[in-house]
mmCIF file of C-alpha atoms in Angstrom:
data_model
loop_
_atom_site.group_PDB
_atom_site.id
_atom_site.type_symbol
_atom_site.label_atom_id
_atom_site.label_comp_id
_atom_site.label_asym_id
_atom_site.label_seq_id
_atom_site.Cartn_x
_atom_site.Cartn_y
_atom_site.Cartn_z
ATOM 1 C CA UNK A 111 -0.214 -0.288 0.684
ATOM 2 C CA UNK A 112 1.725 3.240 -0.986
ATOM 3 C CA UNK A 113 1.957 6.776 0.946
ATOM 4 C CA UNK A 114 -1.365 7.590 2.609
ATOM 5 C CA UNK A 115 -2.171 10.910 0.721
ATOM 6 C CA UNK A 116 -1.936 14.374 3.049
ATOM 7 C CA UNK A 117 -5.236 16.626 2.778
ATOM 8 C CA UNK A 118 -5.283 20.251 4.746
ATOM 9 C CA UNK A 119 -8.873 20.821 5.922
ATOM 10 C CA UNK A 120 -10.082 24.169 6.915
ATOM 11 C CA UNK A 121 -12.092 23.554 10.322
ATOM 12 C CA UNK A 122 -14.340 26.242 11.457
ATOM 13 C CA UNK A 123 -15.555 24.681 14.311
ATOM 14 C CA UNK A 124 -19.167 24.153 12.716
ATOM 15 C CA UNK A 125 -21.076 21.115 11.491
ATOM 16 C CA UNK A 126 -19.575 21.393 7.591
ATOM 17 C CA UNK A 127 -16.562 21.090 7.563
ATOM 18 C CA UNK A 128 -16.109 18.602 10.679
ATOM 19 C CA UNK A 129 -18.060 15.784 8.511
ATOM 20 C CA UNK A 130 -15.812 16.650 5.794
ATOM 21 C CA UNK A 131 -13.300 15.941 7.688
ATOM 22 C CA UNK A 132 -14.832 13.054 8.998
ATOM 23 C CA UNK A 133 -14.704 11.755 5.427
ATOM 24 C CA UNK A 134 -11.522 12.135 4.053
ATOM 25 C CA UNK A 135 -10.704 10.021 7.332
ATOM 26 C CA UNK A 136 -12.662 7.721 6.530
ATOM 27 C CA UNK A 137 -11.093 7.739 3.218
ATOM 28 C CA UNK A 138 -8.242 6.613 3.866
ATOM 29 C CA UNK A 139 -5.877 9.850 3.719
ATOM 30 C CA UNK A 140 -3.590 11.820 6.338
ATOM 31 C CA UNK A 141 -5.383 14.887 7.721
ATOM 32 C CA UNK A 142 -4.919 17.660 9.047
ATOM 33 C CA UNK A 143 -7.250 20.130 10.268
ATOM 34 C CA UNK A 144 -6.453 23.712 10.019
ATOM 35 C CA UNK A 145 -8.675 27.139 11.788
ATOM 36 C CA UNK A 146 -7.987 29.989 10.468
ATOM 37 C CA UNK A 147 -8.526 33.102 12.118
ATOM 38 C CA UNK A 148 -10.036 35.745 10.712
ATOM 39 C CA UNK A 149 -11.144 38.760 12.543
ATOM 40 C CA UNK A 150 -10.870 39.688 16.982
ATOM 41 C CA UNK A 151 -13.789 40.426 17.742
ATOM 42 C CA UNK A 152 -15.808 39.493 20.869
ATOM 43 C CA UNK A 153 -20.419 38.779 21.148
ATOM 44 C CA UNK A 154 -22.358 40.967 23.147
ATOM 45 C CA UNK A 155 -22.102 38.501 26.448
ATOM 46 C CA UNK A 156 -18.030 39.267 26.206
ATOM 47 C CA UNK A 157 -17.562 35.571 24.483
ATOM 48 C CA UNK A 158 -14.103 35.384 21.849
ATOM 49 C CA UNK A 159 -16.625 34.301 19.373
ATOM 50 C CA UNK A 160 -12.903 33.007 17.318
ATOM 51 C CA UNK A 161 -11.741 31.025 20.691
ATOM 52 C CA UNK A 162 -15.017 28.745 20.630
ATOM 53 C CA UNK A 163 -15.070 28.182 17.350
ATOM 54 C CA UNK A 164 -11.185 26.849 17.363
ATOM 55 C CA UNK A 165 -11.825 25.100 20.829
ATOM 56 C CA UNK A 166 -14.643 23.275 18.519
ATOM 57 C CA UNK A 167 -12.748 22.368 15.916
ATOM 58 C CA UNK A 168 -10.184 21.456 18.312
ATOM 59 C CA UNK A 169 -12.379 19.034 19.551
ATOM 60 C CA UNK A 170 -13.146 17.740 16.765
ATOM 61 C CA UNK A 171 -9.718 17.088 15.656
ATOM 62 C CA UNK A 172 -8.940 15.367 18.818
ATOM 63 C CA UNK A 173 -11.876 13.005 18.116
ATOM 64 C CA UNK A 174 -10.645 12.249 14.840
ATOM 65 C CA UNK A 175 -6.933 11.740 15.693
ATOM 66 C CA UNK A 176 -5.568 14.138 13.334
ATOM 67 C CA UNK A 177 -2.955 16.531 14.100
ATOM 68 C CA UNK A 178 -4.527 20.311 14.461
ATOM 69 C CA UNK A 179 -2.549 24.006 13.619
ATOM 70 C CA UNK A 180 -3.953 27.227 13.854
ATOM 71 C CA UNK A 181 -3.211 30.912 11.541
ATOM 72 C CA UNK A 182 -4.053 33.804 11.730
ATOM 73 C CA UNK A 183 -5.001 36.038 8.764
ATOM 74 C CA UNK A 184 -5.916 38.899 10.816
ATOM 75 C CA UNK A 185 -4.185 41.300 8.845
ATOM 76 C CA UNK A 186 -4.696 40.420 5.573
ATOM 77 C CA UNK A 187 -8.366 40.499 6.150
ATOM 78 C CA UNK A 188 -8.106 43.409 7.311
ATOM 79 C CA UNK A 189 -6.592 44.983 3.987
ATOM 80 C CA UNK A 190 -7.679 42.044 1.234
ATOM 81 C CA UNK A 191 -11.149 42.140 2.950
ATOM 82 C CA UNK A 192 -12.447 44.843 5.763
ATOM 83 C CA UNK A 193 -10.786 47.416 3.929
ATOM 84 C CA UNK A 194 -12.685 46.222 0.795
ATOM 85 C CA UNK A 195 -16.026 46.494 2.328
ATOM 86 C CA UNK A 196 -15.325 49.700 3.504
ATOM 87 C CA UNK A 197 -13.868 51.631 -0.269
ATOM 88 C CA UNK A 198 -17.484 49.830 -1.643
ATOM 89 C CA UNK A 199 -19.391 51.394 1.298
ATOM 90 C CA UNK A 200 -17.764 55.055 0.432
ATOM 91 C CA UNK A 201 -18.652 54.238 -3.273
ATOM 92 C CA UNK A 202 -22.808 54.336 -2.589
ATOM 93 C CA UNK A 203 -22.347 50.563 -3.099
ATOM 94 C CA UNK A 204 -23.615 47.089 -1.155
ATOM 95 C CA UNK A 205 -20.592 44.741 -0.548
ATOM 96 C CA UNK A 206 -20.096 41.207 -0.354
ATOM 97 C CA UNK A 207 -16.802 39.892 2.245
ATOM 98 C CA UNK A 208 -17.915 36.494 2.006
ATOM 99 C CA UNK A 209 -16.788 36.296 -1.620
ATOM 100 C CA UNK A 210 -14.128 38.504 -1.191
ATOM 101 C CA UNK A 211 -12.829 36.373 1.675
ATOM 102 C CA UNK A 212 -13.260 33.144 -0.018
ATOM 103 C CA UNK A 213 -10.944 34.950 -3.255
ATOM 104 C CA UNK A 214 -8.506 36.389 -0.653
ATOM 105 C CA UNK A 215 -8.224 34.413 2.245
ATOM 106 C CA UNK A 216 -9.779 30.740 2.107
ATOM 107 C CA UNK A 217 -8.721 30.379 -1.355
ATOM 108 C CA UNK A 218 -4.888 32.360 -1.607
ATOM 109 C CA UNK A 219 -3.360 31.918 1.929
ATOM 110 C CA UNK A 220 -4.505 29.403 3.242
ATOM 111 C CA UNK A 221 -4.047 27.033 -0.197
ATOM 112 C CA UNK A 222 0.024 28.290 -0.521
ATOM 113 C CA UNK A 223 -0.134 27.852 3.509
ATOM 114 C CA UNK A 224 -1.435 24.092 3.147
ATOM 115 C CA UNK A 225 1.004 23.036 0.151
ATOM 116 C CA UNK A 226 3.997 24.859 0.728
ATOM 117 C CA UNK A 227 4.049 25.174 4.766
ATOM 118 C CA UNK A 228 2.374 22.208 5.344
ATOM 119 C CA UNK A 229 3.087 19.763 2.604
ATOM 120 C CA UNK A 230 0.120 18.983 1.004
ATOM 121 C CA UNK A 231 -0.887 17.369 -1.832
ATOM 122 C CA UNK A 232 -4.757 19.276 -1.409
ATOM 123 C CA UNK A 233 -6.608 21.283 0.716
ATOM 124 C CA UNK A 234 -10.662 21.066 1.521
ATOM 125 C CA UNK A 235 -13.544 22.198 2.468
ATOM 126 C CA UNK A 236 -16.985 22.425 3.724
ATOM 127 C CA UNK A 237 -18.666 23.886 1.280
ATOM 128 C CA UNK A 238 -21.709 22.799 -0.279
ATOM 129 C CA UNK A 239 -19.959 22.140 -4.672
ATOM 130 C CA UNK A 240 -17.974 19.814 -6.747
ATOM 131 C CA UNK A 241 -15.361 20.147 -9.317
ATOM 132 C CA UNK A 242 -14.689 18.060 -12.216
ATOM 133 C CA UNK A 243 -12.085 16.697 -10.925
ATOM 134 C CA UNK A 244 -12.218 13.208 -8.962
ATOM 135 C CA UNK A 245 -9.926 12.683 -5.370
ATOM 136 C CA UNK A 246 -7.634 11.723 -7.429
ATOM 137 C CA UNK A 247 -7.447 13.768 -9.696
ATOM 138 C CA UNK A 248 -6.785 16.267 -7.959
ATOM 139 C CA UNK A 249 -3.947 15.018 -6.292
ATOM 140 C CA UNK A 250 -1.940 14.698 -9.971
ATOM 141 C CA UNK A 251 -2.277 18.484 -10.040
ATOM 142 C CA UNK A 252 0.755 20.787 -9.193
ATOM 143 C CA UNK A 253 1.345 23.651 -7.489
ATOM 144 C CA UNK A 254 2.320 26.404 -8.927
ATOM 145 C CA UNK A 255 4.489 29.101 -7.182
ATOM 146 C CA UNK A 256 3.651 32.709 -7.007
ATOM 147 C CA UNK A 257 4.489 34.445 -9.007
ATOM 148 C CA UNK A 258 3.866 32.306 -11.759
ATOM 149 C CA UNK A 259 5.190 32.532 -15.924
ATOM 150 C CA UNK A 260 3.786 34.944 -18.035
ATOM 151 C CA UNK A 261 2.313 32.919 -20.334
ATOM 152 C CA UNK A 262 0.258 29.424 -18.798
ATOM 153 C CA UNK A 263 0.802 25.723 -20.373
ATOM 154 C CA UNK A 264 -1.246 25.605 -23.573
ATOM 155 C CA UNK A 265 -2.721 22.413 -21.369
ATOM 156 C CA UNK A 266 -3.468 23.377 -18.461
ATOM 157 C CA UNK A 267 -5.609 25.880 -20.571
ATOM 158 C CA UNK A 268 -6.781 23.930 -22.337
ATOM 159 C CA UNK A 269 -8.444 21.757 -19.878
ATOM 160 C CA UNK A 270 -9.578 23.442 -16.760
ATOM 161 C CA UNK A 271 -11.320 22.258 -14.071
ATOM 162 C CA UNK A 272 -15.169 23.601 -14.271
ATOM 163 C CA UNK A 273 -17.395 23.804 -10.740
ATOM 164 C CA UNK A 274 -19.954 22.774 -10.704
ATOM 165 C CA UNK A 275 -23.225 22.744 -7.844
ATOM 166 C CA UNK A 276 -23.547 20.774 -4.649
ATOM 167 C CA UNK A 277 -26.042 18.135 -4.961
ATOM 168 C CA UNK A 278 -28.605 20.355 -2.172
ATOM 169 C CA UNK A 279 -29.678 23.235 -4.560
ATOM 170 C CA UNK A 280 -30.880 24.231 -1.039
ATOM 171 C CA UNK A 281 -27.828 25.216 0.642
ATOM 172 C CA UNK A 282 -25.392 25.037 -2.729
ATOM 173 C CA UNK A 283 -22.838 27.304 -2.067
ATOM 174 C CA UNK A 284 -20.263 28.299 -5.703
ATOM 175 C CA UNK A 285 -21.549 31.927 -5.405
ATOM 176 C CA UNK A 286 -19.993 32.058 -2.603
ATOM 177 C CA UNK A 287 -16.740 30.314 -4.696
ATOM 178 C CA UNK A 288 -17.804 31.846 -7.460
ATOM 179 C CA UNK A 289 -14.090 34.084 -7.193
ATOM 180 C CA UNK A 290 -11.447 31.777 -5.856
ATOM 181 C CA UNK A 291 -8.535 30.953 -8.735
ATOM 182 C CA UNK A 292 -8.295 28.418 -11.212
ATOM 183 C CA UNK A 293 -4.986 27.354 -9.137
ATOM 184 C CA UNK A 294 -6.746 26.570 -6.319
ATOM 185 C CA UNK A 295 -9.704 24.992 -7.625
ATOM 186 C CA UNK A 296 -7.353 22.652 -9.221
ATOM 187 C CA UNK A 297 -6.078 20.994 -5.887
ATOM 188 C CA UNK A 298 -9.416 21.491 -3.586
ATOM 189 C CA UNK A 299 -11.724 18.514 -2.343
ATOM 190 C CA UNK A 300 -15.478 19.035 -1.827
ATOM 191 C CA UNK A 301 -15.779 15.951 0.352
ATOM 192 C CA UNK A 302 -19.874 17.322 1.359
ATOM 193 C CA UNK A 303 -20.294 17.963 -3.193
ATOM 194 C CA UNK A 304 -23.155 15.247 -3.606
ATOM 195 C CA UNK A 305 -25.480 15.682 0.237
ATOM 196 C CA UNK A 306 -27.796 16.910 1.942
ATOM 197 C CA UNK A 307 -26.938 19.101 5.146
ATOM 198 C CA UNK A 308 -29.655 16.471 6.726
ATOM 199 C CA UNK A 309 -27.166 13.564 5.913
ATOM 200 C CA UNK A 310 -24.701 15.806 7.029
ATOM 201 C CA UNK A 311 -26.320 16.489 9.982
ATOM 202 C CA UNK A 312 -26.670 12.461 10.818
ATOM 203 C CA UNK A 313 -23.077 12.168 10.174
ATOM 204 C CA UNK A 314 -22.748 14.255 12.822
ATOM 205 C CA UNK A 315 -24.084 13.029 15.673
ATOM 206 C CA UNK A 316 -23.775 9.545 14.817
ATOM 207 C CA UNK A 317 -20.013 10.841 14.942
ATOM 208 C CA UNK A 318 -20.678 12.091 18.414
ATOM 209 C CA UNK A 319 -20.798 15.547 17.130
ATOM 210 C CA UNK A 320 -22.792 16.789 19.653
ATOM 211 C CA UNK A 321 -21.263 19.998 20.976
ATOM 212 C CA UNK A 322 -21.164 21.595 16.672
ATOM 213 C CA UNK A 323 -24.387 19.638 16.093
ATOM 214 C CA UNK A 324 -25.947 22.581 18.540
ATOM 215 C CA UNK A 325 -23.918 25.820 17.708
ATOM 216 C CA UNK A 326 -26.794 27.144 15.542
ATOM 217 C CA UNK A 327 -25.399 27.949 12.231
ATOM 218 C CA UNK A 328 -24.003 31.145 11.208
ATOM 219 C CA UNK A 329 -26.155 33.365 8.729
ATOM 220 C CA UNK A 330 -24.393 36.772 9.114
ATOM 221 C CA UNK A 331 -21.805 38.397 7.512
ATOM 222 C CA UNK A 332 -18.290 36.129 7.990
ATOM 223 C CA UNK A 333 -17.339 38.146 10.981
ATOM 224 C CA UNK A 334 -19.036 40.077 12.320
ATOM 225 C CA UNK A 335 -21.875 36.720 12.197
ATOM 226 C CA UNK A 336 -25.616 37.698 13.018
ATOM 227 C CA UNK A 337 -24.410 41.069 14.938
ATOM 228 C CA UNK A 338 -26.832 44.199 13.286
ATOM 229 C CA UNK A 339 -24.173 46.474 11.323
ATOM 230 C CA UNK A 340 -24.800 49.894 12.320
ATOM 231 C CA UNK A 341 -23.756 49.057 15.839
ATOM 232 C CA UNK A 342 -20.595 46.741 14.707
ATOM 233 C CA UNK A 343 -19.621 50.128 12.789
ATOM 234 C CA UNK A 344 -20.105 51.966 15.026
ATOM 235 C CA UNK A 345 -18.200 49.824 17.941
ATOM 236 C CA UNK A 346 -14.915 50.142 15.440
ATOM 237 C CA UNK A 347 -15.222 53.214 14.877
ATOM 238 C CA UNK A 348 -14.871 54.703 18.328
ATOM 239 C CA UNK A 349 -11.533 52.128 19.254
ATOM 240 C CA UNK A 350 -9.639 52.109 15.425
ATOM 241 C CA UNK A 351 -8.218 55.821 14.301
ATOM 242 C CA UNK A 352 -7.870 53.971 11.488
ATOM 243 C CA UNK A 353 -11.088 52.849 10.594
ATOM 244 C CA UNK A 354 -11.642 56.689 11.758
ATOM 245 C CA UNK A 355 -9.209 58.287 8.587
ATOM 246 C CA UNK A 356 -11.378 55.699 5.829
ATOM 247 C CA UNK A 357 -14.523 56.624 7.221
ATOM 248 C CA UNK A 358 -14.212 60.099 7.601
ATOM 249 C CA UNK A 359 -15.604 60.967 4.189
ATOM 250 C CA UNK A 360 -18.268 58.468 3.980
ATOM 251 C CA UNK A 361 -20.051 58.343 7.850
ATOM 252 C CA UNK A 362 -22.766 60.422 7.370
ATOM 253 C CA UNK A 363 -25.710 59.256 9.764
ATOM 254 C CA UNK A 364 -25.850 55.722 8.586
ATOM 255 C CA UNK A 365 -26.578 56.713 5.542
ATOM 256 C CA UNK A 366 -24.420 54.876 3.720
ATOM 257 C CA UNK A 367 -25.398 51.269 5.350
ATOM 258 C CA UNK A 368 -28.883 51.392 3.334
ATOM 259 C CA UNK A 369 -29.045 49.164 0.444
ATOM 260 C CA UNK A 370 -31.785 48.906 -2.478
ATOM 261 C CA UNK A 371 -35.075 47.864 -1.863
ATOM 262 C CA UNK A 372 -33.977 47.937 2.350
ATOM 263 C CA UNK A 373 -37.569 48.647 3.892
ATOM 264 C CA UNK A 374 -37.183 52.686 5.239
ATOM 265 C CA UNK A 375 -38.742 53.313 8.781
ATOM 266 C CA UNK A 376 -40.036 56.559 8.235
ATOM 267 C CA UNK A 377 -42.170 57.999 11.283
ATOM 268 C CA UNK A 378 -45.931 58.644 10.275
ATOM 269 C CA UNK A 379 -46.690 56.515 6.817
ATOM 270 C CA UNK A 380 -49.462 54.123 6.509
ATOM 271 C CA UNK A 381 -47.532 52.183 4.380
ATOM 272 C CA UNK A 382 -43.917 51.284 4.053
ATOM 273 C CA UNK A 383 -41.566 52.434 2.026
ATOM 274 C CA UNK A 384 -38.239 51.333 -0.357
ATOM 275 C CA UNK A 385 -35.082 52.189 0.005
ATOM 276 C CA UNK A 386 -34.743 52.858 -4.244
ATOM 277 C CA UNK A 387 -31.451 54.346 -4.534
ATOM 278 C CA UNK A 388 -28.643 57.011 -2.590
ATOM 279 C CA UNK A 389 -27.039 60.111 -3.066
ATOM 280 C CA UNK A 390 -22.888 59.349 -2.134
ATOM 281 C CA UNK A 391 -22.570 63.968 -2.879
ATOM 282 C CA UNK A 392 -24.837 64.706 -0.710
ATOM 283 C CA UNK A 393 -26.098 61.603 1.718
ATOM 284 C CA UNK A 394 -29.649 61.282 0.250
ATOM 285 C CA UNK A 395 -31.394 57.997 0.910
ATOM 286 C CA UNK A 396 -34.554 57.832 -1.554
ATOM 287 C CA UNK A 397 -37.703 56.102 -0.750
ATOM 288 C CA UNK A 398 -40.837 54.356 -2.854
ATOM 289 C CA UNK A 399 -43.516 52.963 -1.715
ATOM 290 C CA UNK A 400 -44.301 49.250 -1.869
ATOM 291 C CA UNK A 401 -41.734 46.665 -1.964
ATOM 292 C CA UNK A 402 -41.557 45.763 -5.814
ATOM 293 C CA UNK A 403 -42.249 50.084 -6.611
ATOM 294 C CA UNK A 404 -40.906 50.819 -10.312
ATOM 295 C CA UNK A 405 -38.071 52.245 -9.148
ATOM 296 C CA UNK A 406 -36.635 49.530 -7.760
ATOM 297 C CA UNK A 407 -37.412 46.848 -11.003
ATOM 298 C CA UNK A 408 -34.351 46.863 -13.625
ATOM 299 C CA UNK A 409 -33.054 44.152 -16.275
ATOM 300 C CA UNK A 410 -29.102 45.383 -16.885
ATOM 301 C CA UNK A 411 -26.762 45.534 -15.529
ATOM 302 C CA UNK A 412 -22.703 45.566 -16.527
ATOM 303 C CA UNK A 413 -20.425 44.043 -13.592
ATOM 304 C CA UNK A 414 -16.452 45.055 -13.715
ATOM 305 C CA UNK A 415 -13.765 42.991 -15.516
ATOM 306 C CA UNK A 416 -15.350 39.154 -15.267
ATOM 307 C CA UNK A 417 -13.779 36.283 -13.043
ATOM 308 C CA UNK A 418 -14.209 33.097 -15.017
ATOM 309 C CA UNK A 419 -13.653 29.946 -13.456
ATOM 310 C CA UNK A 420 -11.965 28.845 -16.162
ATOM 311 C CA UNK A 421 -9.890 31.849 -16.939
ATOM 312 C CA UNK A 422 -11.271 32.285 -20.206
ATOM 313 C CA UNK A 423 -14.898 33.368 -21.731
ATOM 314 C CA UNK A 424 -16.962 30.539 -22.716
ATOM 315 C CA UNK A 425 -16.199 29.673 -26.329
ATOM 316 C CA UNK A 426 -19.885 30.356 -27.777
ATOM 317 C CA UNK A 427 -19.428 34.125 -25.766
ATOM 318 C CA UNK A 428 -15.869 35.077 -27.667
ATOM 319 C CA UNK A 429 -17.694 33.699 -30.968
ATOM 320 C CA UNK A 430 -20.079 35.533 -31.220
ATOM 321 C CA UNK A 431 -20.026 38.279 -28.157
ATOM 322 C CA UNK A 432 -23.093 36.897 -26.971
ATOM 323 C CA UNK A 433 -24.583 34.187 -24.725
ATOM 324 C CA UNK A 434 -27.534 32.813 -23.066
ATOM 325 C CA UNK A 435 -27.529 31.405 -19.468
ATOM 326 C CA UNK A 436 -28.691 31.941 -15.952
ATOM 327 C CA UNK A 437 -27.253 33.834 -12.789
ATOM 328 C CA UNK A 438 -28.532 35.736 -9.772
ATOM 329 C CA UNK A 439 -26.825 38.506 -7.654
ATOM 330 C CA UNK A 440 -28.108 36.927 -3.915
ATOM 331 C CA UNK A 441 -27.303 33.594 -2.348
ATOM 332 C CA UNK A 442 -29.999 31.161 -2.511
ATOM 333 C CA UNK A 443 -33.103 33.102 -4.989
ATOM 334 C CA UNK A 444 -34.306 31.941 -7.838
ATOM 335 C CA UNK A 445 -31.838 31.488 -11.211
ATOM 336 C CA UNK A 446 -33.004 34.349 -13.518
ATOM 337 C CA UNK A 447 -32.406 33.749 -16.913
ATOM 338 C CA UNK A 448 -30.104 36.038 -18.823
ATOM 339 C CA UNK A 449 -28.011 37.382 -21.846
ATOM 340 C CA UNK A 450 -24.346 38.310 -21.462
ATOM 341 C CA UNK A 451 -23.120 40.512 -24.034
ATOM 342 C CA UNK A 452 -18.596 40.120 -23.582
ATOM 343 C CA UNK A 453 -17.461 44.241 -23.535
ATOM 344 C CA UNK A 454 -12.962 44.353 -25.052
ATOM 345 C CA UNK A 455 -12.325 45.560 -21.475
ATOM 346 C CA UNK A 456 -13.755 42.440 -20.344
ATOM 347 C CA UNK A 457 -16.611 43.195 -18.213
ATOM 348 C CA UNK A 458 -20.441 41.830 -19.463
ATOM 349 C CA UNK A 459 -23.502 43.580 -19.490
ATOM 350 C CA UNK A 460 -26.521 40.996 -18.135
ATOM 351 C CA UNK A 461 -29.628 41.611 -19.645
ATOM 352 C CA UNK A 462 -32.113 39.182 -17.886
ATOM 353 C CA UNK A 463 -35.580 38.396 -18.906
ATOM 354 C CA UNK A 464 -38.030 39.820 -16.675
ATOM 355 C CA UNK A 465 -37.525 42.992 -14.249
ATOM 356 C CA UNK A 466 -35.376 42.184 -10.927
ATOM 357 C CA UNK A 467 -36.295 43.652 -7.926
ATOM 358 C CA UNK A 468 -33.043 45.410 -6.344
ATOM 359 C CA UNK A 469 -30.284 44.811 -8.741
ATOM 360 C CA UNK A 470 -27.463 45.880 -6.566
ATOM 361 C CA UNK A 471 -24.669 48.464 -7.337
ATOM 362 C CA UNK A 472 -21.598 46.274 -5.015
ATOM 363 C CA UNK A 473 -23.110 42.731 -5.349
ATOM 364 C CA UNK A 474 -21.910 40.020 -7.944
ATOM 365 C CA UNK A 475 -23.679 38.855 -10.657
ATOM 366 C CA UNK A 476 -23.127 35.030 -11.025
ATOM 367 C CA UNK A 477 -23.337 32.890 -13.674
ATOM 368 C CA UNK A 478 -24.326 30.160 -14.576
ATOM 369 C CA UNK A 479 -24.699 26.894 -17.152
ATOM 370 C CA UNK A 480 -26.570 24.056 -16.617
ATOM 371 C CA UNK A 481 -24.981 23.491 -13.164
ATOM 372 C CA UNK A 482 -21.995 25.204 -14.062
ATOM 373 C CA UNK A 483 -21.178 28.363 -12.147
ATOM 374 C CA UNK A 484 -19.085 30.279 -14.721
ATOM 375 C CA UNK A 485 -17.837 33.014 -12.478
ATOM 376 C CA UNK A 486 -18.385 36.380 -11.435
ATOM 377 C CA UNK A 487 -18.405 39.867 -11.989
ATOM 378 C CA UNK A 488 -18.964 42.618 -9.430
ATOM 379 C CA UNK A 489 -22.394 45.341 -9.953
ATOM 380 C CA UNK A 490 -20.729 48.562 -10.829
ATOM 381 C CA UNK A 491 -23.612 49.956 -12.464
ATOM 382 C CA UNK A 492 -27.265 49.609 -13.070
ATOM 383 C CA UNK A 493 -29.448 49.949 -16.354
ATOM 384 C CA UNK A 494 -32.114 52.207 -16.461
ATOM 385 C CA UNK A 495 -35.285 51.190 -14.306
ATOM 386 C CA UNK A 496 -39.131 51.134 -15.010
ATOM 387 C CA UNK A 497 -39.519 54.252 -13.200
ATOM 388 C CA UNK A 498 -37.479 56.167 -15.685
ATOM 389 C CA UNK A 499 -39.309 53.689 -17.967
ATOM 390 C CA UNK A 500 -42.754 54.825 -17.826
ATOM 391 C CA UNK A 501 -41.277 58.366 -17.420
ATOM 392 C CA UNK A 502 -39.151 58.845 -20.530
ATOM 393 C CA UNK A 503 -42.652 57.240 -22.537
ATOM 394 C CA UNK A 504 -45.280 59.620 -20.251
ATOM 395 C CA UNK A 505 -42.512 62.732 -21.759
ATOM 396 C CA UNK A 506 -41.663 60.749 -25.562
ATOM 397 C CA UNK A 507 -46.150 61.060 -25.736
ATOM 398 C CA UNK A 508 -46.391 64.488 -24.142
ATOM 399 C CA UNK A 509 -43.324 66.025 -26.182
ATOM 400 C CA UNK A 510 -41.288 64.478 -27.856
ATOM 401 C CA UNK A 511 -39.861 67.282 -29.635
ATOM 402 C CA UNK A 512 -38.138 67.164 -25.650
ATOM 403 C CA UNK A 513 -37.798 63.856 -24.813
ATOM 404 C CA UNK A 514 -33.848 64.203 -24.936
ATOM 405 C CA UNK A 515 -34.335 66.824 -21.827
ATOM 406 C CA UNK A 516 -36.180 64.096 -19.666
ATOM 407 C CA UNK A 517 -35.326 63.875 -15.921
ATOM 408 C CA UNK A 518 -32.833 60.271 -15.223
ATOM 409 C CA UNK A 519 -33.977 60.390 -11.519
ATOM 410 C CA UNK A 520 -35.202 57.480 -10.192
ATOM 411 C CA UNK A 521 -36.534 59.383 -7.394
ATOM 412 C CA UNK A 522 -40.389 58.738 -6.367
ATOM 413 C CA UNK A 523 -39.700 62.119 -4.502
ATOM 414 C CA UNK A 524 -39.658 61.581 -1.315
ATOM 415 C CA UNK A 525 -35.824 62.007 0.074
ATOM 416 C CA UNK A 526 -34.566 60.607 3.915
ATOM 417 C CA UNK A 527 -31.056 63.086 4.650
#
């Protein structure tokens, strides 16, 4: 029998990564568990959540007789994820730090640590996703040190690793993996690829991992969990002069935390109003009545330079500059049919088959072709809303000669300052 393959498994202290490690052990691999510390904070009860999670991960590794390590990426997280979040809010956008965390922390720094420092043949995580490679094919991949050559091997480009949705479509996490690199994907195993969440919990119960089963599943931003975001920003602002410098241009009374489609709590109004736009130069928030006000409905967005998982756009898109597929900009939202247009600068226009509510700058538009996740691009520009189009049509019908002077404002008439 040959030497057991060495797999480094990212351990979060939750049920998914715990079961991922267990399954890897059952396959006969030599598994090392590693806990990543990305943020220094206490919860509302004064408990350090990262220390508690680290202890839970260590308990699992001890039960499975696995080596256990801790690694800190607090500094990297601050510079590459959190600072990005602040810059996006400063620009009036609504960022997605979980996607950026996977791109820069888990599938860059952690990946390099696993294969370079710990000598892993592959890394593994508890994500609900799968790739086009079988485990043995993953072990045949070679780590490309950074910096890599200017030109990639042609055979490698012709045979890229593809990212596919996991078996549990309700828990599928390809949305959060849509910005990771081809190099990291080549040497990553997703042990939960063919499992449902319910079955994962059953495996954990049978293994005696009751301490992780009892934990409430985190649904918040990756580093602050369930906290109220404005309260968190205020808390950080109070003790960090560095952060204060970041916020000096942004910190008008909380306007930057409003996102399109969010309910606006306005006193004296019988019916609810919702945020439809915001002006970053004045700090004004524009709101409209009803949750599906026409000012919230659009069918077109433009992204920045699109990140393709396979590093190249699909052949159909290269050949014709247009392609039909599906996309989503929120995790778990139903996939929406769309047409994609490729621009010369690598950005794309995405036109949905029907108007969608609250398409939001700063969020990522993630494309799918069948089960395959093609990649994502950050939304940087919105097409006209249904409200704007209706106004233009009305003005054109009343005064065709002056139609070019029609207002571009999406405001239905009420402003929060």
